[in-house]
Amino acid sequence: MKKTFIVVLCLCLLIAAFSGCNQGGKPSEASGTSENVSSLSETPDSQSNEEKPDKISVISGAEPAPAYEIVAKKYKETYGVEVEMIVDAYDNIRNKIITAATSGSTEDLGLLDTVWPAEFLAAGIAYPLNEFITEEKISQFVPVSIDQLTVDGKVMGLPFMNDTKWLYYNDALLEAGGYENPPATWEEAIEMSEDLVNQGLVKYGTAWGASQAEGLVCDWAALVCSFGGNWYDESGEWALNSENAVDALTMMTDSLNNGFADPASITYSDRTVLNSLMVKDIAFTLNWSYAWGVTNNDEESNVVGDIKIGLVPGSKKYGTKSGSTPGGGGLCILQNSDAKEWAYKFLDMITEPDFQAESIEIISNVPAIASVFEDSAVLEQYPYLADCVPQYEFEMFRPQVAQYSEWSNIMQQNLHSALTGAASPKDALDKAQQEVTAQITE
């Protein structure tokens, strides 16, 4: 009961105060919450002009596909319409969706990562949902999950999961080292790690998913936020080489040389980094919601029952409590679809509270619907969800720009050059600042 009350209280405070959180946008940009969403429908099913299709199609990544397949069966039972699942590895999905759009293919729904909405809007790939979705529906979501899929007042998709970077830590190792709580700041994390290494409990304090990929950008984005930074300065110009950002990258690069982090991090993805946690080489690391299921898999993990979730540390220097970057995403309706109203019915199904709760077991995701966190039965079965909620107050979106893929590639290359010692953190971010300013027109 106590944990249920805490979760409800956190969500109420979060929903009331979220518009004041740092979302990484330009100073003049508004939140995507319901009061800023344009032209919402009041009765999405009242005016149907579409003929009932024989089938609809869904382009999905491999990870959420098992959950979508269950909805597909329910969808057929409810409407008598087949659902064709087109499943591929995440790394291939964006190109698959863009190819479908440019070739005139009429697939109906596609994966919408949290960094694609602006691009899919600008390129006419995804169809805004404003004519279908209601304010009541929007109010059901944890704000951060729906806000990051909203661009210029247009809701570009519905979130299926409510992901972010959390601190995963081995509570048993910390207890053995004499610590009752995980580190509250990165300064404390470095000191704690040195102590745990000296005690012979771990090889390193942490490890990063720092190969030259999107996972590196996510870890660094979480650090920039936790160091009090932002993508833009007060005038709305890029601030990729701000003091906060340089300090964040400096901490990251120094960690590979001073024993705080595993030097092999430059080869790890945000998936393979979990191996170090599961063999007890490290005490903590940053990761997404899926990591809970992986680290608690009896067949794969040596740390079942030892791993807990906490806030990403803040910065003593900058006086911050925490900072992270969200992820997750969901599905969008594709512009070329001939069955948009029927596609929206599928979106409605995947965001029903009962199925959101059921999907936790299927794919180890954190739900996007707020009421699921208030369900005492869900919390009893998945008590770790209570530890997930507080992080949503300390979030910074990755830049919501149409050229996000180009932005990310620039950042990946320059961040990795600093981590490998090819450039200093300051020089690497100065170069990134110059390249982004010249190439990303937004």
CSV table of C-alpha atoms in Angstrom, one decimal:
chain,number,residue,atom,x,y,z
A,1,MET,CA,0.0,0.0,0.0
A,2,LYS,CA,2.8,2.4,0.8
A,3,LYS,CA,4.5,1.9,-2.6
A,4,THR,CA,1.1,2.3,-4.3
A,5,PHE,CA,0.6,5.6,-2.6
A,6,ILE,CA,4.1,6.8,-3.5
A,7,VAL,CA,3.6,5.9,-7.2
A,8,VAL,CA,0.3,7.7,-7.3
A,9,LEU,CA,1.7,10.8,-5.6
A,10,CYS,CA,4.8,10.8,-7.9
A,11,LEU,CA,2.6,10.6,-11.0
A,12,CYS,CA,0.2,13.4,-9.8
A,13,LEU,CA,3.2,15.7,-9.1
A,14,LEU,CA,4.8,14.7,-12.4
A,15,ILE,CA,1.7,15.5,-14.4
A,16,ALA,CA,1.2,18.8,-12.7
A,17,ALA,CA,4.8,20.0,-12.9
A,18,PHE,CA,6.1,18.4,-16.1
A,19,SER,CA,5.7,21.5,-18.2
A,20,GLY,CA,8.5,23.1,-16.1
A,21,CYS,CA,11.0,20.2,-16.6
A,22,ASN,CA,13.9,20.6,-19.0
A,23,GLN,CA,13.0,18.9,-22.2
A,24,GLY,CA,16.0,19.9,-24.2
A,25,GLY,CA,14.0,22.1,-26.6
A,26,LYS,CA,14.5,25.7,-27.6
A,27,PRO,CA,13.5,28.3,-25.0
A,28,SER,CA,10.4,29.3,-26.9
A,29,GLU,CA,9.1,25.8,-27.6
A,30,ALA,CA,6.0,24.6,-25.9
A,31,SER,CA,5.3,21.2,-24.4
A,32,GLY,CA,3.3,18.7,-26.5
A,33,THR,CA,0.8,18.1,-23.7
A,34,SER,CA,-2.9,18.3,-24.5
A,35,GLU,CA,-3.4,22.0,-24.1
A,36,ASN,CA,-0.8,22.6,-26.9
A,37,VAL,CA,-2.0,19.9,-29.3
A,38,SER,CA,-3.9,21.4,-32.2
A,39,SER,CA,-7.3,20.3,-33.6
A,40,LEU,CA,-8.0,17.3,-31.4
A,41,SER,CA,-11.0,15.1,-32.3
A,42,GLU,CA,-13.9,14.8,-29.9
A,43,THR,CA,-15.4,11.6,-31.3
A,44,PRO,CA,-12.8,9.7,-33.3
A,45,ASP,CA,-15.2,7.0,-34.5
A,46,SER,CA,-18.2,9.1,-35.2
A,47,GLN,CA,-17.5,9.8,-38.9
A,48,SER,CA,-16.1,6.9,-40.7
A,49,ASN,CA,-15.6,7.3,-44.4
A,50,GLU,CA,-13.4,4.3,-45.0
A,51,GLU,CA,-14.4,1.0,-46.3
A,52,LYS,CA,-13.5,-1.9,-44.0
A,53,PRO,CA,-10.2,-3.4,-45.3
A,54,ASP,CA,-9.4,-7.1,-45.5
A,55,LYS,CA,-6.2,-6.5,-43.6
A,56,ILE,CA,-3.9,-3.8,-42.1
A,57,SER,CA,-0.1,-4.1,-41.9
A,58,VAL,CA,2.4,-3.2,-39.2
A,59,ILE,CA,6.1,-2.6,-39.6
A,60,SER,CA,7.6,-3.5,-36.3
A,61,GLY,CA,10.9,-4.0,-34.6
A,62,ALA,CA,11.7,-7.4,-33.2
A,63,GLU,CA,11.5,-6.5,-29.6
A,64,PRO,CA,7.8,-5.2,-29.3
A,65,ALA,CA,6.6,-7.6,-32.0
A,66,PRO,CA,5.5,-10.4,-29.6
A,67,ALA,CA,3.2,-7.9,-27.9
A,68,TYR,CA,1.8,-6.5,-31.1
A,69,GLU,CA,1.1,-10.1,-32.4
A,70,ILE,CA,-1.2,-10.6,-29.4
A,71,VAL,CA,-3.1,-7.4,-30.2
A,72,ALA,CA,-3.3,-8.5,-33.8
A,73,LYS,CA,-5.3,-11.6,-32.8
A,74,LYS,CA,-7.6,-9.5,-30.7
A,75,TYR,CA,-8.0,-7.0,-33.5
A,76,LYS,CA,-9.1,-9.8,-35.9
A,77,GLU,CA,-11.5,-11.2,-33.4
A,78,THR,CA,-13.0,-7.8,-32.8
A,79,TYR,CA,-13.1,-6.4,-36.3
A,80,GLY,CA,-12.7,-9.4,-38.6
A,81,VAL,CA,-9.6,-7.7,-40.1
A,82,GLU,CA,-6.3,-9.5,-40.5
A,83,VAL,CA,-3.1,-7.9,-39.3
A,84,GLU,CA,0.1,-8.6,-41.3
A,85,MET,CA,3.2,-8.2,-39.1
A,86,ILE,CA,6.3,-7.1,-41.0
A,87,VAL,CA,9.1,-7.6,-38.4
A,88,ASP,CA,12.8,-6.7,-38.7
A,89,ALA,CA,15.7,-5.8,-36.5
A,90,TYR,CA,15.5,-2.3,-35.1
A,91,ASP,CA,18.5,-1.1,-37.0
A,92,ASN,CA,16.7,-1.8,-40.3
A,93,ILE,CA,13.3,-0.4,-39.5
A,94,ARG,CA,13.8,3.3,-40.3
A,95,ASN,CA,15.1,2.5,-43.8
A,96,LYS,CA,12.4,0.0,-44.4
A,97,ILE,CA,9.7,2.6,-43.5
A,98,ILE,CA,11.3,5.3,-45.6
A,99,THR,CA,11.6,2.9,-48.5
A,100,ALA,CA,7.9,2.0,-48.2
A,101,ALA,CA,6.9,5.6,-48.1
A,102,THR,CA,9.0,6.7,-51.1
A,103,SER,CA,8.0,3.7,-53.2
A,104,GLY,CA,4.3,4.4,-52.7
A,105,SER,CA,3.8,1.2,-50.7
A,106,THR,CA,0.6,1.3,-48.6
A,107,GLU,CA,1.6,-0.3,-45.3
A,108,ASP,CA,-0.6,1.1,-42.5
A,109,LEU,CA,1.5,1.4,-39.3
A,110,GLY,CA,5.2,1.7,-38.6
A,111,LEU,CA,7.5,1.8,-35.6
A,112,LEU,CA,8.0,5.4,-34.4
A,113,ASP,CA,11.2,5.8,-32.4
A,114,THR,CA,11.2,8.9,-30.1
A,115,VAL,CA,13.7,10.7,-32.4
A,116,TRP,CA,11.8,10.2,-35.7
A,117,PRO,CA,8.6,12.3,-35.3
A,118,ALA,CA,10.0,15.6,-36.6
A,119,GLU,CA,11.6,13.8,-39.6
A,120,PHE,CA,8.5,11.8,-40.4
A,121,LEU,CA,6.4,14.9,-40.2
A,122,ALA,CA,8.7,17.0,-42.4
A,123,ALA,CA,9.0,14.2,-45.0
A,124,GLY,CA,5.3,13.3,-45.1
A,125,ILE,CA,6.0,9.8,-43.9
A,126,ALA,CA,3.7,9.7,-40.9
A,127,TYR,CA,0.1,11.0,-40.7
A,128,PRO,CA,-0.7,13.2,-37.7
A,129,LEU,CA,-3.3,11.7,-35.4
A,130,ASN,CA,-5.1,14.9,-34.3
A,131,GLU,CA,-8.3,14.1,-36.2
A,132,PHE,CA,-8.5,10.8,-34.3
A,133,ILE,CA,-7.2,11.3,-30.9
A,134,THR,CA,-9.1,13.0,-28.1
A,135,GLU,CA,-8.0,15.1,-25.1
A,136,GLU,CA,-9.3,12.3,-22.8
A,137,LYS,CA,-7.0,9.8,-24.6
A,138,ILE,CA,-4.0,12.1,-24.3
A,139,SER,CA,-4.6,12.6,-20.6
A,140,GLN,CA,-4.2,8.9,-20.0
A,141,PHE,CA,-0.5,8.9,-20.9
A,142,VAL,CA,2.5,9.7,-18.7
A,143,PRO,CA,3.3,13.1,-20.1
A,144,VAL,CA,6.9,12.4,-21.2
A,145,SER,CA,5.8,9.5,-23.3
A,146,ILE,CA,3.3,11.4,-25.5
A,147,ASP,CA,5.2,14.7,-25.5
A,148,GLN,CA,8.2,13.2,-27.2
A,149,LEU,CA,6.0,12.0,-30.1
A,150,THR,CA,4.4,15.4,-30.5
A,151,VAL,CA,5.8,18.0,-32.9
A,152,ASP,CA,4.5,21.5,-33.5
A,153,GLY,CA,1.2,20.5,-31.9
A,154,LYS,CA,0.8,17.4,-34.1
A,155,VAL,CA,0.6,14.0,-32.4
A,156,MET,CA,2.7,11.8,-34.7
A,157,GLY,CA,2.1,8.5,-33.0
A,158,LEU,CA,1.0,6.8,-29.8
A,159,PRO,CA,3.6,5.5,-27.3
A,160,PHE,CA,3.5,1.8,-26.5
A,161,MET,CA,6.2,1.9,-23.9
A,162,ASN,CA,7.6,4.6,-21.6
A,163,ASP,CA,11.3,4.1,-21.7
A,164,THR,CA,14.2,6.1,-20.3
A,165,LYS,CA,17.7,5.6,-19.1
A,166,TRP,CA,17.7,4.4,-15.5
A,167,LEU,CA,20.6,3.5,-13.1
A,168,TYR,CA,20.7,-0.2,-12.8
A,169,TYR,CA,22.8,-1.2,-9.7
A,170,ASN,CA,23.8,-4.4,-7.9
A,171,ASP,CA,22.3,-3.9,-4.5
A,172,ALA,CA,24.0,-7.0,-3.1
A,173,LEU,CA,27.5,-5.7,-4.1
A,174,LEU,CA,26.9,-2.3,-2.7
A,175,GLU,CA,25.7,-3.8,0.6
A,176,ALA,CA,28.8,-6.0,0.7
A,177,GLY,CA,30.9,-2.9,0.3
A,178,GLY,CA,29.1,-1.1,3.1
A,179,TYR,CA,26.7,1.1,1.1
A,180,GLU,CA,23.0,1.3,1.8
A,181,ASN,CA,22.1,3.4,-1.2
A,182,PRO,CA,23.3,3.9,-4.8
A,183,PRO,CA,25.3,7.0,-5.6
A,184,ALA,CA,23.3,10.3,-5.6
A,185,THR,CA,25.8,12.2,-7.7
A,186,TRP,CA,28.4,11.3,-10.3
A,187,GLU,CA,31.1,12.5,-7.9
A,188,GLU,CA,29.9,10.1,-5.3
A,189,ALA,CA,29.7,7.3,-7.9
A,190,ILE,CA,33.4,7.8,-8.7
A,191,GLU,CA,34.4,7.6,-5.0
A,192,MET,CA,32.2,4.6,-4.4
A,193,SER,CA,33.6,2.8,-7.4
A,194,GLU,CA,37.2,3.3,-6.3
A,195,ASP,CA,36.3,1.9,-2.9
A,196,LEU,CA,34.5,-1.1,-4.3
A,197,VAL,CA,37.4,-1.9,-6.6
A,198,ASN,CA,39.9,-1.6,-3.7
A,199,GLN,CA,37.8,-4.0,-1.7
A,200,GLY,CA,38.0,-6.5,-4.6
A,201,LEU,CA,34.3,-6.6,-5.2
A,202,VAL,CA,34.3,-5.3,-8.8
A,203,LYS,CA,36.7,-4.7,-11.6
A,204,TYR,CA,35.3,-1.3,-12.4
A,205,GLY,CA,32.5,0.9,-11.1
A,206,THR,CA,30.5,1.1,-14.3
A,207,ALA,CA,30.6,0.6,-18.1
A,208,TRP,CA,29.1,2.7,-20.9
A,209,GLY,CA,27.4,1.6,-24.1
A,210,ALA,CA,30.0,3.7,-25.9
A,211,SER,CA,30.6,2.1,-29.3
A,212,GLN,CA,30.0,4.5,-32.2
A,213,ALA,CA,26.2,4.2,-32.3
A,214,GLU,CA,23.0,5.7,-31.1
A,215,GLY,CA,23.5,4.2,-27.6
A,216,LEU,CA,26.5,6.4,-27.1
A,217,VAL,CA,24.4,9.5,-27.9
A,218,CYS,CA,21.8,8.3,-25.3
A,219,ASP,CA,24.3,7.8,-22.5
A,220,TRP,CA,25.9,11.2,-23.2
A,221,ALA,CA,22.5,12.9,-23.4
A,222,ALA,CA,21.6,11.5,-20.0
A,223,LEU,CA,24.9,12.9,-18.6
A,224,VAL,CA,24.4,16.3,-20.2
A,225,CYS,CA,21.0,16.5,-18.6
A,226,SER,CA,22.4,15.3,-15.2
A,227,PHE,CA,25.1,18.0,-15.5
A,228,GLY,CA,22.4,20.7,-16.0
A,229,GLY,CA,23.0,21.2,-19.7
A,230,ASN,CA,20.7,21.7,-22.7
A,231,TRP,CA,21.0,21.4,-26.4
A,232,TYR,CA,20.3,25.1,-26.9
A,233,ASP,CA,21.4,28.3,-25.2
A,234,GLU,CA,19.0,31.0,-24.1
A,235,SER,CA,18.8,32.5,-27.5
A,236,GLY,CA,17.8,29.2,-29.1
A,237,GLU,CA,21.2,28.5,-30.7
A,238,TRP,CA,23.0,25.2,-30.5
A,239,ALA,CA,25.0,24.8,-27.3
A,240,LEU,CA,26.7,21.4,-27.8
A,241,ASN,CA,30.0,22.7,-26.5
A,242,SER,CA,28.7,24.3,-23.4
A,243,GLU,CA,30.6,24.0,-20.1
A,244,ASN,CA,28.0,21.5,-18.9
A,245,ALA,CA,28.4,19.3,-22.0
A,246,VAL,CA,32.2,19.5,-22.0
A,247,ASP,CA,32.3,18.5,-18.3
A,248,ALA,CA,29.9,15.6,-19.0
A,249,LEU,CA,32.1,14.3,-21.8
A,250,THR,CA,35.3,14.9,-19.8
A,251,MET,CA,33.9,12.8,-17.0
A,252,MET,CA,33.1,10.0,-19.4
A,253,THR,CA,36.5,10.0,-21.1
A,254,ASP,CA,38.4,10.3,-17.9
A,255,SER,CA,36.4,7.3,-16.5
A,256,LEU,CA,38.0,5.0,-19.1
A,257,ASN,CA,41.5,5.9,-17.8
A,258,ASN,CA,41.0,6.3,-14.1
A,259,GLY,CA,39.4,2.9,-13.3
A,260,PHE,CA,35.8,4.2,-12.9
A,261,ALA,CA,34.6,2.6,-16.1
A,262,ASP,CA,35.6,-0.4,-18.1
A,263,PRO,CA,38.0,0.8,-20.9
A,264,ALA,CA,36.4,-1.8,-23.2
A,265,SER,CA,33.2,0.4,-23.1
A,266,ILE,CA,34.2,1.9,-26.5
A,267,THR,CA,33.3,-1.5,-28.0
A,268,TYR,CA,30.1,-2.1,-26.0
A,269,SER,CA,26.5,-1.4,-27.3
A,270,ASP,CA,23.7,-0.5,-24.9
A,271,ARG,CA,22.8,-4.2,-25.1
A,272,THR,CA,26.2,-5.9,-24.6
A,273,VAL,CA,27.1,-3.5,-21.7
A,274,LEU,CA,24.8,-5.6,-19.6
A,275,ASN,CA,27.1,-8.5,-19.8
A,276,SER,CA,29.5,-6.7,-17.4
A,277,LEU,CA,26.7,-6.2,-14.9
A,278,MET,CA,25.6,-9.8,-15.0
A,279,VAL,CA,29.0,-11.3,-14.4
A,280,LYS,CA,29.6,-8.8,-11.5
A,281,ASP,CA,32.5,-7.0,-13.2
A,282,ILE,CA,30.7,-3.6,-12.5
A,283,ALA,CA,28.4,-2.3,-9.8
A,284,PHE,CA,26.1,-0.2,-11.9
A,285,THR,CA,25.3,1.1,-15.4
A,286,LEU,CA,22.7,3.0,-17.4
A,287,ASN,CA,20.2,1.2,-19.4
A,288,TRP,CA,16.6,0.9,-20.7
A,289,SER,CA,13.6,-1.0,-19.4
A,290,TYR,CA,14.3,-4.2,-21.3
A,291,ALA,CA,17.4,-4.6,-19.0
A,292,TRP,CA,15.2,-5.6,-16.1
A,293,GLY,CA,14.0,-8.7,-17.9
A,294,VAL,CA,17.5,-9.6,-19.1
A,295,THR,CA,19.2,-9.2,-15.7
A,296,ASN,CA,16.5,-11.2,-14.0
A,297,ASN,CA,16.5,-14.1,-16.5
A,298,ASP,CA,17.5,-17.2,-14.5
A,299,GLU,CA,19.0,-18.8,-17.6
A,300,GLU,CA,21.3,-15.9,-18.6
A,301,SER,CA,22.1,-13.9,-15.5
A,302,ASN,CA,24.2,-14.4,-12.4
A,303,VAL,CA,22.6,-11.5,-10.6
A,304,VAL,CA,18.9,-12.5,-10.4
A,305,GLY,CA,17.3,-10.7,-7.5
A,306,ASP,CA,20.4,-8.5,-6.9
A,307,ILE,CA,19.7,-5.7,-9.4
A,308,LYS,CA,17.6,-2.6,-8.5
A,309,ILE,CA,16.6,0.5,-10.4
A,310,GLY,CA,17.4,4.0,-9.2
A,311,LEU,CA,17.7,7.6,-10.4
A,312,VAL,CA,20.6,8.4,-12.7
A,313,PRO,CA,23.0,10.4,-10.5
A,314,GLY,CA,23.0,14.2,-10.5
A,315,SER,CA,26.0,16.5,-10.3
A,316,LYS,CA,27.3,18.0,-7.1
A,317,LYS,CA,29.0,20.8,-9.1
A,318,TYR,CA,25.9,21.8,-10.9
A,319,GLY,CA,23.5,21.1,-8.0
A,320,THR,CA,21.3,18.7,-9.9
A,321,LYS,CA,19.4,15.8,-8.5
A,322,SER,CA,19.3,13.6,-11.6
A,323,GLY,CA,19.1,13.7,-15.4
A,324,SER,CA,18.2,11.3,-18.2
A,325,THR,CA,16.9,11.0,-21.7
A,326,PRO,CA,13.7,9.1,-22.7
A,327,GLY,CA,13.2,6.5,-25.3
A,328,GLY,CA,10.6,3.9,-26.0
A,329,GLY,CA,8.3,5.2,-28.7
A,330,GLY,CA,5.4,3.3,-30.3
A,331,LEU,CA,3.6,3.2,-33.6
A,332,CYS,CA,2.5,5.8,-36.2
A,333,ILE,CA,0.1,5.7,-39.0
A,334,LEU,CA,1.9,5.9,-42.3
A,335,GLN,CA,0.9,8.6,-44.8
A,336,ASN,CA,0.3,6.1,-47.7
A,337,SER,CA,-2.1,4.0,-45.7
A,338,ASP,CA,-5.6,3.5,-47.3
A,339,ALA,CA,-7.1,2.5,-43.9
A,340,LYS,CA,-6.0,5.2,-41.5
A,341,GLU,CA,-9.2,5.0,-39.3
A,342,TRP,CA,-8.8,1.2,-39.0
A,343,ALA,CA,-5.1,1.7,-38.2
A,344,TYR,CA,-6.0,4.0,-35.4
A,345,LYS,CA,-8.2,1.3,-33.9
A,346,PHE,CA,-5.0,-0.8,-33.6
A,347,LEU,CA,-3.2,2.0,-31.9
A,348,ASP,CA,-6.1,2.3,-29.5
A,349,MET,CA,-5.9,-1.3,-28.6
A,350,ILE,CA,-2.1,-1.3,-27.9
A,351,THR,CA,-2.7,1.5,-25.4
A,352,GLU,CA,-5.5,0.0,-23.5
A,353,PRO,CA,-4.6,-0.1,-19.8
A,354,ASP,CA,-5.2,-3.8,-19.4
A,355,PHE,CA,-3.0,-4.7,-22.3
A,356,GLN,CA,-0.3,-2.2,-21.2
A,357,ALA,CA,-0.2,-4.2,-17.9
A,358,GLU,CA,-0.2,-7.5,-19.7
A,359,SER,CA,2.7,-6.5,-22.0
A,360,ILE,CA,5.1,-6.0,-19.1
A,361,GLU,CA,5.3,-9.8,-18.8
A,362,ILE,CA,5.6,-10.2,-22.6
A,363,ILE,CA,8.4,-7.9,-23.4
A,364,SER,CA,9.6,-6.4,-20.1
A,365,ASN,CA,8.5,-2.8,-21.0
A,366,VAL,CA,7.5,0.0,-18.8
A,367,PRO,CA,3.9,1.1,-19.6
A,368,ALA,CA,3.0,4.5,-21.1
A,369,ILE,CA,-0.4,4.7,-19.5
A,370,ALA,CA,-0.4,6.4,-16.1
A,371,SER,CA,-3.2,4.3,-14.6
A,372,VAL,CA,-1.2,1.2,-14.8
A,373,PHE,CA,1.2,2.6,-12.2
A,374,GLU,CA,-1.8,3.0,-9.9
A,375,ASP,CA,-2.9,-0.6,-10.1
A,376,SER,CA,-2.1,-2.4,-6.9
A,377,ALA,CA,-2.2,-5.8,-8.5
A,378,VAL,CA,0.3,-4.6,-11.1
A,379,LEU,CA,2.6,-3.2,-8.5
A,380,GLU,CA,2.4,-6.3,-6.4
A,381,GLN,CA,3.5,-8.4,-9.4
A,382,TYR,CA,6.1,-5.9,-10.6
A,383,PRO,CA,7.2,-3.9,-7.6
A,384,TYR,CA,10.2,-2.4,-9.5
A,385,LEU,CA,7.8,-0.2,-11.4
A,386,ALA,CA,7.6,2.0,-8.3
A,387,ASP,CA,11.3,2.7,-8.7
A,388,CYS,CA,10.9,3.6,-12.4
A,389,VAL,CA,8.5,6.5,-11.9
A,390,PRO,CA,10.7,9.1,-10.2
A,391,GLN,CA,13.1,9.3,-13.2
A,392,TYR,CA,10.4,10.8,-15.4
A,393,GLU,CA,10.7,14.1,-13.6
A,394,PHE,CA,14.3,14.5,-14.8
A,395,GLU,CA,14.3,14.2,-18.5
A,396,MET,CA,15.8,15.9,-21.6
A,397,PHE,CA,14.6,14.8,-25.0
A,398,ARG,CA,17.2,14.3,-27.7
A,399,PRO,CA,16.8,17.2,-30.2
A,400,GLN,CA,13.4,17.1,-32.0
A,401,VAL,CA,14.7,18.0,-35.4
A,402,ALA,CA,13.8,16.7,-38.8
A,403,GLN,CA,17.5,16.0,-39.5
A,404,TYR,CA,18.0,13.9,-36.3
A,405,SER,CA,19.8,11.1,-38.1
A,406,GLU,CA,22.4,13.5,-39.5
A,407,TRP,CA,22.7,15.2,-36.1
A,408,SER,CA,23.2,11.9,-34.4
A,409,ASN,CA,25.9,10.7,-36.9
A,410,ILE,CA,27.8,14.0,-36.3
A,411,MET,CA,27.6,13.5,-32.5
A,412,GLN,CA,28.5,9.8,-32.6
A,413,GLN,CA,31.7,10.5,-34.6
A,414,ASN,CA,32.9,13.3,-32.4
A,415,LEU,CA,31.9,11.7,-29.1
A,416,HIS,CA,33.7,8.6,-30.1
A,417,SER,CA,36.8,10.5,-31.2
A,418,ALA,CA,37.0,11.9,-27.6
A,419,LEU,CA,36.5,8.5,-26.0
A,420,THR,CA,39.2,6.9,-28.1
A,421,GLY,CA,41.7,9.8,-27.4
A,422,ALA,CA,41.8,11.1,-30.9
A,423,ALA,CA,40.5,14.5,-29.7
A,424,SER,CA,40.1,16.2,-26.4
A,425,PRO,CA,36.5,16.5,-25.1
A,426,LYS,CA,36.5,20.3,-25.7
A,427,ASP,CA,37.9,19.9,-29.3
A,428,ALA,CA,35.5,17.1,-30.1
A,429,LEU,CA,32.5,19.2,-29.0
A,430,ASP,CA,33.7,22.3,-30.7
A,431,LYS,CA,33.9,20.4,-33.9
A,432,ALA,CA,30.4,18.9,-33.3
A,433,GLN,CA,29.1,22.4,-32.7
A,434,GLN,CA,30.6,23.7,-35.9
A,435,GLU,CA,29.3,20.8,-38.0
A,436,VAL,CA,25.8,20.8,-36.6
A,437,THR,CA,25.5,24.6,-36.9
A,438,ALA,CA,26.5,24.3,-40.6
A,439,GLN,CA,24.6,21.2,-41.5
A,440,ILE,CA,21.4,20.9,-39.4
A,441,THR,CA,18.9,23.5,-40.6
A,442,GLU,CA,16.0,22.1,-38.5
